XYZ file of C-alpha atoms in Angstrom:
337
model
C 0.000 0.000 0.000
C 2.390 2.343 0.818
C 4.507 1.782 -2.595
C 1.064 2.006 -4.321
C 0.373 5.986 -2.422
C 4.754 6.259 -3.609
C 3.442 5.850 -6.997
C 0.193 7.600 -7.313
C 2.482 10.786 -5.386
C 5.108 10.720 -8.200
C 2.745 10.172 -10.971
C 0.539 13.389 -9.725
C 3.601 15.247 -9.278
C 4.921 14.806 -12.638
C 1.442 14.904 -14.019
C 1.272 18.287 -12.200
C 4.519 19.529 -13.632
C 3.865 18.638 -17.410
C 0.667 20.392 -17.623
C 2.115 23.745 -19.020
C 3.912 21.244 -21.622
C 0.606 19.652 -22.711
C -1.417 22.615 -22.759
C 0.851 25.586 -24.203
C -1.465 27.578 -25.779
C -3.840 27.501 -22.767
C -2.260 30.182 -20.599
C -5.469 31.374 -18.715
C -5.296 27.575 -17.337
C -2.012 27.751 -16.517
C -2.474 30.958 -15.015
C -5.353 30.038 -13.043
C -3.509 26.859 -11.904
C -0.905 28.604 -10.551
C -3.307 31.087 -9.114
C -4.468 28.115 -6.742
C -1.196 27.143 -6.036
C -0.410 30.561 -4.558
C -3.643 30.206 -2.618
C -2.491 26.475 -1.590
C 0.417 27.497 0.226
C -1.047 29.650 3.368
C -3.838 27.232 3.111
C -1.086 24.435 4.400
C 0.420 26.582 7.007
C -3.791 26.439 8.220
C -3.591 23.034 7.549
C -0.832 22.512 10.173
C -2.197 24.981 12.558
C -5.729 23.414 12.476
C -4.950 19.754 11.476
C -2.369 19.129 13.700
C -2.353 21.115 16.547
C -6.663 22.048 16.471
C -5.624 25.872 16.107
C -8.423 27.483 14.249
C -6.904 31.071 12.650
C -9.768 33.479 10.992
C -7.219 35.665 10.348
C -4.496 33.784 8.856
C -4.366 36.062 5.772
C -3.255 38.736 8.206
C 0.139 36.926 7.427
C -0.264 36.151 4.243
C -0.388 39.773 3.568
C 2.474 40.532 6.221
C 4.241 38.252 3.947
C 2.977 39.617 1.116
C 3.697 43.422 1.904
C 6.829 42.639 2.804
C 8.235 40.978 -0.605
C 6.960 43.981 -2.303
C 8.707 46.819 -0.361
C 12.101 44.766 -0.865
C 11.425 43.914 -4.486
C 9.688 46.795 -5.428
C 11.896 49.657 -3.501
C 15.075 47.953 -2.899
C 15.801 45.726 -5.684
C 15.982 42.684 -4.356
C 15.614 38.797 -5.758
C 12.571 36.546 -5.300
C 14.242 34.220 -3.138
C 15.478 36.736 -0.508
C 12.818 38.265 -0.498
C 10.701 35.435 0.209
C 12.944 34.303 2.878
C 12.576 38.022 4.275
C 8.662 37.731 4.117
C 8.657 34.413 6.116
C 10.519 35.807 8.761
C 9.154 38.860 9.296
C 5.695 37.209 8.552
C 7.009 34.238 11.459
C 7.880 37.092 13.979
C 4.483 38.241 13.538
C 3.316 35.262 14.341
C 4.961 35.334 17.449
C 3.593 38.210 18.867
C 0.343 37.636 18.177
C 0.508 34.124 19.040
C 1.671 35.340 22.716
C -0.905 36.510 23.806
C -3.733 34.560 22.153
C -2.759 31.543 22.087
C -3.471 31.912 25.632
C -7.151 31.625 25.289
C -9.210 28.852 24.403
C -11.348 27.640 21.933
C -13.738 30.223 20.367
C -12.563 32.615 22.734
C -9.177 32.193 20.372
C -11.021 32.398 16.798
C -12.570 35.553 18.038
C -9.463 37.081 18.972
C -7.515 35.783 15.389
C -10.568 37.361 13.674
C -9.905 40.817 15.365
C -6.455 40.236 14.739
C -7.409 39.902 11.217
C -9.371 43.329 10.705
C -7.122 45.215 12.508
C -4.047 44.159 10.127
C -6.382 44.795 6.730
C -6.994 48.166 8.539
C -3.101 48.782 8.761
C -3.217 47.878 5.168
C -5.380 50.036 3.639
C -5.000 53.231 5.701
C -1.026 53.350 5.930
C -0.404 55.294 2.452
C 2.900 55.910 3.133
C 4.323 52.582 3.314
C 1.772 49.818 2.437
C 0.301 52.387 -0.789
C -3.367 52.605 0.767
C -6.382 50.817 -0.903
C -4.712 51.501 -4.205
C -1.707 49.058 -2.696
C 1.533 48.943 -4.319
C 1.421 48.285 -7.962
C 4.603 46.715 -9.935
C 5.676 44.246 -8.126
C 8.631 42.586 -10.124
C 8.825 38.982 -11.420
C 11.870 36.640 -10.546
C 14.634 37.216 -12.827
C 15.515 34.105 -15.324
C 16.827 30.891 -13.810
C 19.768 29.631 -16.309
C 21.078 26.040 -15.353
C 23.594 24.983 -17.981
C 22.155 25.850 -21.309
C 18.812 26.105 -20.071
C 17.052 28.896 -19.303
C 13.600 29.513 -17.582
C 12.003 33.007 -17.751
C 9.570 33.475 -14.673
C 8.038 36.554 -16.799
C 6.084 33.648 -19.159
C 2.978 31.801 -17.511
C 4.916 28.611 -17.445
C 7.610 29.609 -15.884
C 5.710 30.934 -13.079
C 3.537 27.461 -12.832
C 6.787 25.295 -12.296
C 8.008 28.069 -9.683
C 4.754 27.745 -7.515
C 4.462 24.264 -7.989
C 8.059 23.828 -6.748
C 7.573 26.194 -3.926
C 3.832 24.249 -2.866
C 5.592 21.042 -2.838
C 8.184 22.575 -0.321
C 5.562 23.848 1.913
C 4.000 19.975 1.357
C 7.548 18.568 2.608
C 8.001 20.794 5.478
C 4.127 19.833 6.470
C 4.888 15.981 5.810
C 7.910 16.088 8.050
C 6.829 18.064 11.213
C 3.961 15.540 10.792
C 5.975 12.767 11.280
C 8.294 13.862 13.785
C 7.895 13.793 17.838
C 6.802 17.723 17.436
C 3.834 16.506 14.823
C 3.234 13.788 17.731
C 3.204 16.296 20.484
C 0.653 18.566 18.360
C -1.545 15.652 17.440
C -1.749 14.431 21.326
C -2.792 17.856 22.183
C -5.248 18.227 19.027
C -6.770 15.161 21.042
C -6.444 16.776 24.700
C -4.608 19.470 25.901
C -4.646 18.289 29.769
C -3.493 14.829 28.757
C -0.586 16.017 26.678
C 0.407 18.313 29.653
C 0.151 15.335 32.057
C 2.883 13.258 29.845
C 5.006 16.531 29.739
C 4.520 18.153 26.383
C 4.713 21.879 26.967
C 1.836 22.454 25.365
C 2.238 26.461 25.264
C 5.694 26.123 23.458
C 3.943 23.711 20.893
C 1.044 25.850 20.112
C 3.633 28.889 19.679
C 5.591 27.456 17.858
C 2.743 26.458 15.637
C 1.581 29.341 15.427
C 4.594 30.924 13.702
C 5.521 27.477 11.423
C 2.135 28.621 9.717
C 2.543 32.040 9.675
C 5.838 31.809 8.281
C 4.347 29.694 5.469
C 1.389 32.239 5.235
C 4.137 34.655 4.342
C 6.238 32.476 1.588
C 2.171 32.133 0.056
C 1.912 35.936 0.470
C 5.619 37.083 -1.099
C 4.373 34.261 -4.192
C 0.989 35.983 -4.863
C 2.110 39.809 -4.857
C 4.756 38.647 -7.234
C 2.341 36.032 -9.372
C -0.217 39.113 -9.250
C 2.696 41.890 -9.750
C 0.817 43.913 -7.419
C 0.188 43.468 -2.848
C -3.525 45.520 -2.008
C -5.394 44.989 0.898
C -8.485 43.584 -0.732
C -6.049 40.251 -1.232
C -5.705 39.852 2.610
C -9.310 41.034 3.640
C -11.636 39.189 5.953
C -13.288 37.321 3.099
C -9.613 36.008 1.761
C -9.215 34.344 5.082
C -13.065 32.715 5.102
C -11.467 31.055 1.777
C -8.566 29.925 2.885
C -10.624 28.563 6.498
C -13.295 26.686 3.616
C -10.363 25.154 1.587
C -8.834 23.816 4.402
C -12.375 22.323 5.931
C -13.516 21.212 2.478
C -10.336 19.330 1.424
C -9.736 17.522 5.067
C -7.746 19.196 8.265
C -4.950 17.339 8.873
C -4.943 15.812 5.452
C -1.496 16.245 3.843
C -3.235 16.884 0.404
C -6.199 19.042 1.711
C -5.620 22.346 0.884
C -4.636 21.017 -2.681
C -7.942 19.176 -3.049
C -10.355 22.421 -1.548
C -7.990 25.057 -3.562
C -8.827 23.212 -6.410
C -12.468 22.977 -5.672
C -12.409 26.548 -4.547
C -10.178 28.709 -6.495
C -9.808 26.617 -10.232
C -13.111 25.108 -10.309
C -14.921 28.043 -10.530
C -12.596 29.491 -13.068
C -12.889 26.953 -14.872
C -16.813 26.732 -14.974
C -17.109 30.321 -15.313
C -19.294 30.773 -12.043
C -20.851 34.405 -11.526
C -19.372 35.900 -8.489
C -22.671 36.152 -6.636
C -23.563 32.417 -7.235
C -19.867 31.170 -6.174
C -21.342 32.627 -2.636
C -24.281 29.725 -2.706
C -22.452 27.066 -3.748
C -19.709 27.496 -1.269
C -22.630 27.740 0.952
C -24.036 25.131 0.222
C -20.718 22.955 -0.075
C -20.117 23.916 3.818
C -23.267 22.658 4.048
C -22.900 18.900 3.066
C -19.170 18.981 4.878
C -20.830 20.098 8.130
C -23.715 17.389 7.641
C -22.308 14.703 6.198
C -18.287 14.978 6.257
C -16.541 16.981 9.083
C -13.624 15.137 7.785
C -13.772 16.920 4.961
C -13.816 15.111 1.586
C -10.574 13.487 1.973
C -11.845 12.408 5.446
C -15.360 11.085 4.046
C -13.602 9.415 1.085
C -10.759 7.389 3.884
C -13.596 6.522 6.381
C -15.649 5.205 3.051
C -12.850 3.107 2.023
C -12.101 1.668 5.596
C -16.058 0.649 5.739
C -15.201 -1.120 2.425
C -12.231 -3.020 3.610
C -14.304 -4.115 6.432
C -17.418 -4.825 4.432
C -14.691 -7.469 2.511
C -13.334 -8.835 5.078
C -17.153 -9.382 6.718
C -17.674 -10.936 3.336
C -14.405 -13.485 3.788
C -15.419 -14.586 7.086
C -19.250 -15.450 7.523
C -19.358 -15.798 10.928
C -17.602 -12.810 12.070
C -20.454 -9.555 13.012
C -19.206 -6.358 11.463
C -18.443 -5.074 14.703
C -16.235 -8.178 15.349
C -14.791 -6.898 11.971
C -14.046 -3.594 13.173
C -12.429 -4.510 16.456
C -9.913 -6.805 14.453
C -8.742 -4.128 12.638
């Protein structure tokens, strides 16, 4: 099983990665493709936050656009390259993290989502009324792109929609490996046994404040990489990309495509940010069907999808194995395995 998932991971990966190849005179697909991708990445720093340690953020855009606002100033005003100035907007975007996370993460519950929220207006506030440094509601136009990449003979131009796909698909699968290994380490442990109960991971010594912190600024820092990707994908950083409603969508990706799930946020960007590209959905019916989507995931899946399609394949397996032994009752099934 596990060289089967090996195989389906690589295939979907290189799948992923030849689609400007098969499709190059499609760039609005491309382009919207990549669009999703930028949206992916603060959706997985969620998806650690929420997944793993139970930390639900209504304002995790706040960072995204900390992020965001950074990459532009130090592209924009100082001249400097994509990758230093993403590295500048995770840490800056991190650090912000931290200081908010001091003081909330002291709270509990909804008592916390409240306080994120706030947190959340009050940084899209900063946004659109400092005109001196963050360029007001009008934002701060002409962003660069990356300069060329040239390995050897060849050369790829982040300026062309392909080139920018294979950069955000290279920089979503990073965000992907840094989730997949703080998942599987004893820190992803620690986060899942207080996910589970906070007073029971205390009792077996997991500092549970130091966890959530620490949490807390692994996503925003990831929030930020998202944030430096967009302004640059979008050549432009305005409030309006980090508002209140920005942050609902990243909070319904993440619940759609399965908290904790490692390809969640993939799975509900898609649904959420290509699909209705692709279908050509008016804006003011995109608002009913995502209603209506929360809907059916609060009824019938609060798994999400990827949760409702595991549980629906473990009922299968035991349905089989019911099947291959006659005299065994399906809950004698389901303690066996």
């Amino acid at each position: 099983m596990t060289s089967l998932k090996g195989l389906a991971l690589l295939a979907a990966v290189i799948g992923a990665a030849c689609v400007p190849v098969l499709l190059p005179d499609q760039p609005y697909v491309v382009n919207t493709l990549t669009l999703t991708l930028c949206t992916v990445i603060p959706a997985i720093g969620l998806n650690l936050l929420y997944g793993q340690a139970g930390l639900l953020s209504l304002g995790h855009m706040a960072f995204t656009g900390i992020g965001g606002y950074t990459a532009a100033l130090l592209m924009k005003g100082a001249g400097w390259a994509l990758p230093e100035a993403m590295l500048a907007a995770a840490i800056v975007a991190g650090f912000a993290g931290f200081l908010v996370g001091i003081p909330c993460l002291r709270l509990r519950s909804h008592f916390f989502v409240i306080v994120t929220l706030g947190v959340g207006m009050i940084v899209y506030t900063f946004f659109n009324n400092l005109d001196g440094i963050t360029g007001g509601a009008q934002g701060l136009p002409g962003v660069p792109r990356p300069r060329p990449l040239t390995i050897g003979d060849f050369t790829i131009e982040f300026r062309t929609p392909r080139g920018f796909y294979w950069l955000a698909l290279l920089t979503t699968l990073g965000t992907l490996l840094v989730q997949w290994l703080i998942a599987r380490s004893p820190f992803g442990f620690s986060l899942n046994a207080i996910r589970q109960d906070e007073t029971m991971a205390a009792s077996r010594g997991v500092d549970v404040f130091a966890h959530k912190l620490a949490a807390f600024v692994i996503a925003s820092a990831i929030a930020g990489v998202g944030g430096a990707l967009s302004v640059t994908f979008l050549r432009v950083a305005a409030p309006t990309m980090f508002d209140l409603h920005a942050s609902m969508n990243i909070v319904a990706i993440v619940l759609v495509g399965g908290p904790g799930y490692l390809a969640g946020p993939i799975l509900g960007g898609f649904i959420f940010i290509a699909l209705p590209e692709f279908l050509r959905v008016a804006a003011e019916f995109r608002l009913i069907v995502f209603g209506v989507v929360l809907v059916f995931i609060a009824l019938f899946a609060n798994r999400g999808l990827l949760g409702l399609a595991d549980s629906l394949w473990a009922k299968l397996k035991r349905d089989r194995v019911a099947d291959e032994q006659p005299g065994a009752s399906p809950r004698a099934v389901k303690s066996e395995g």
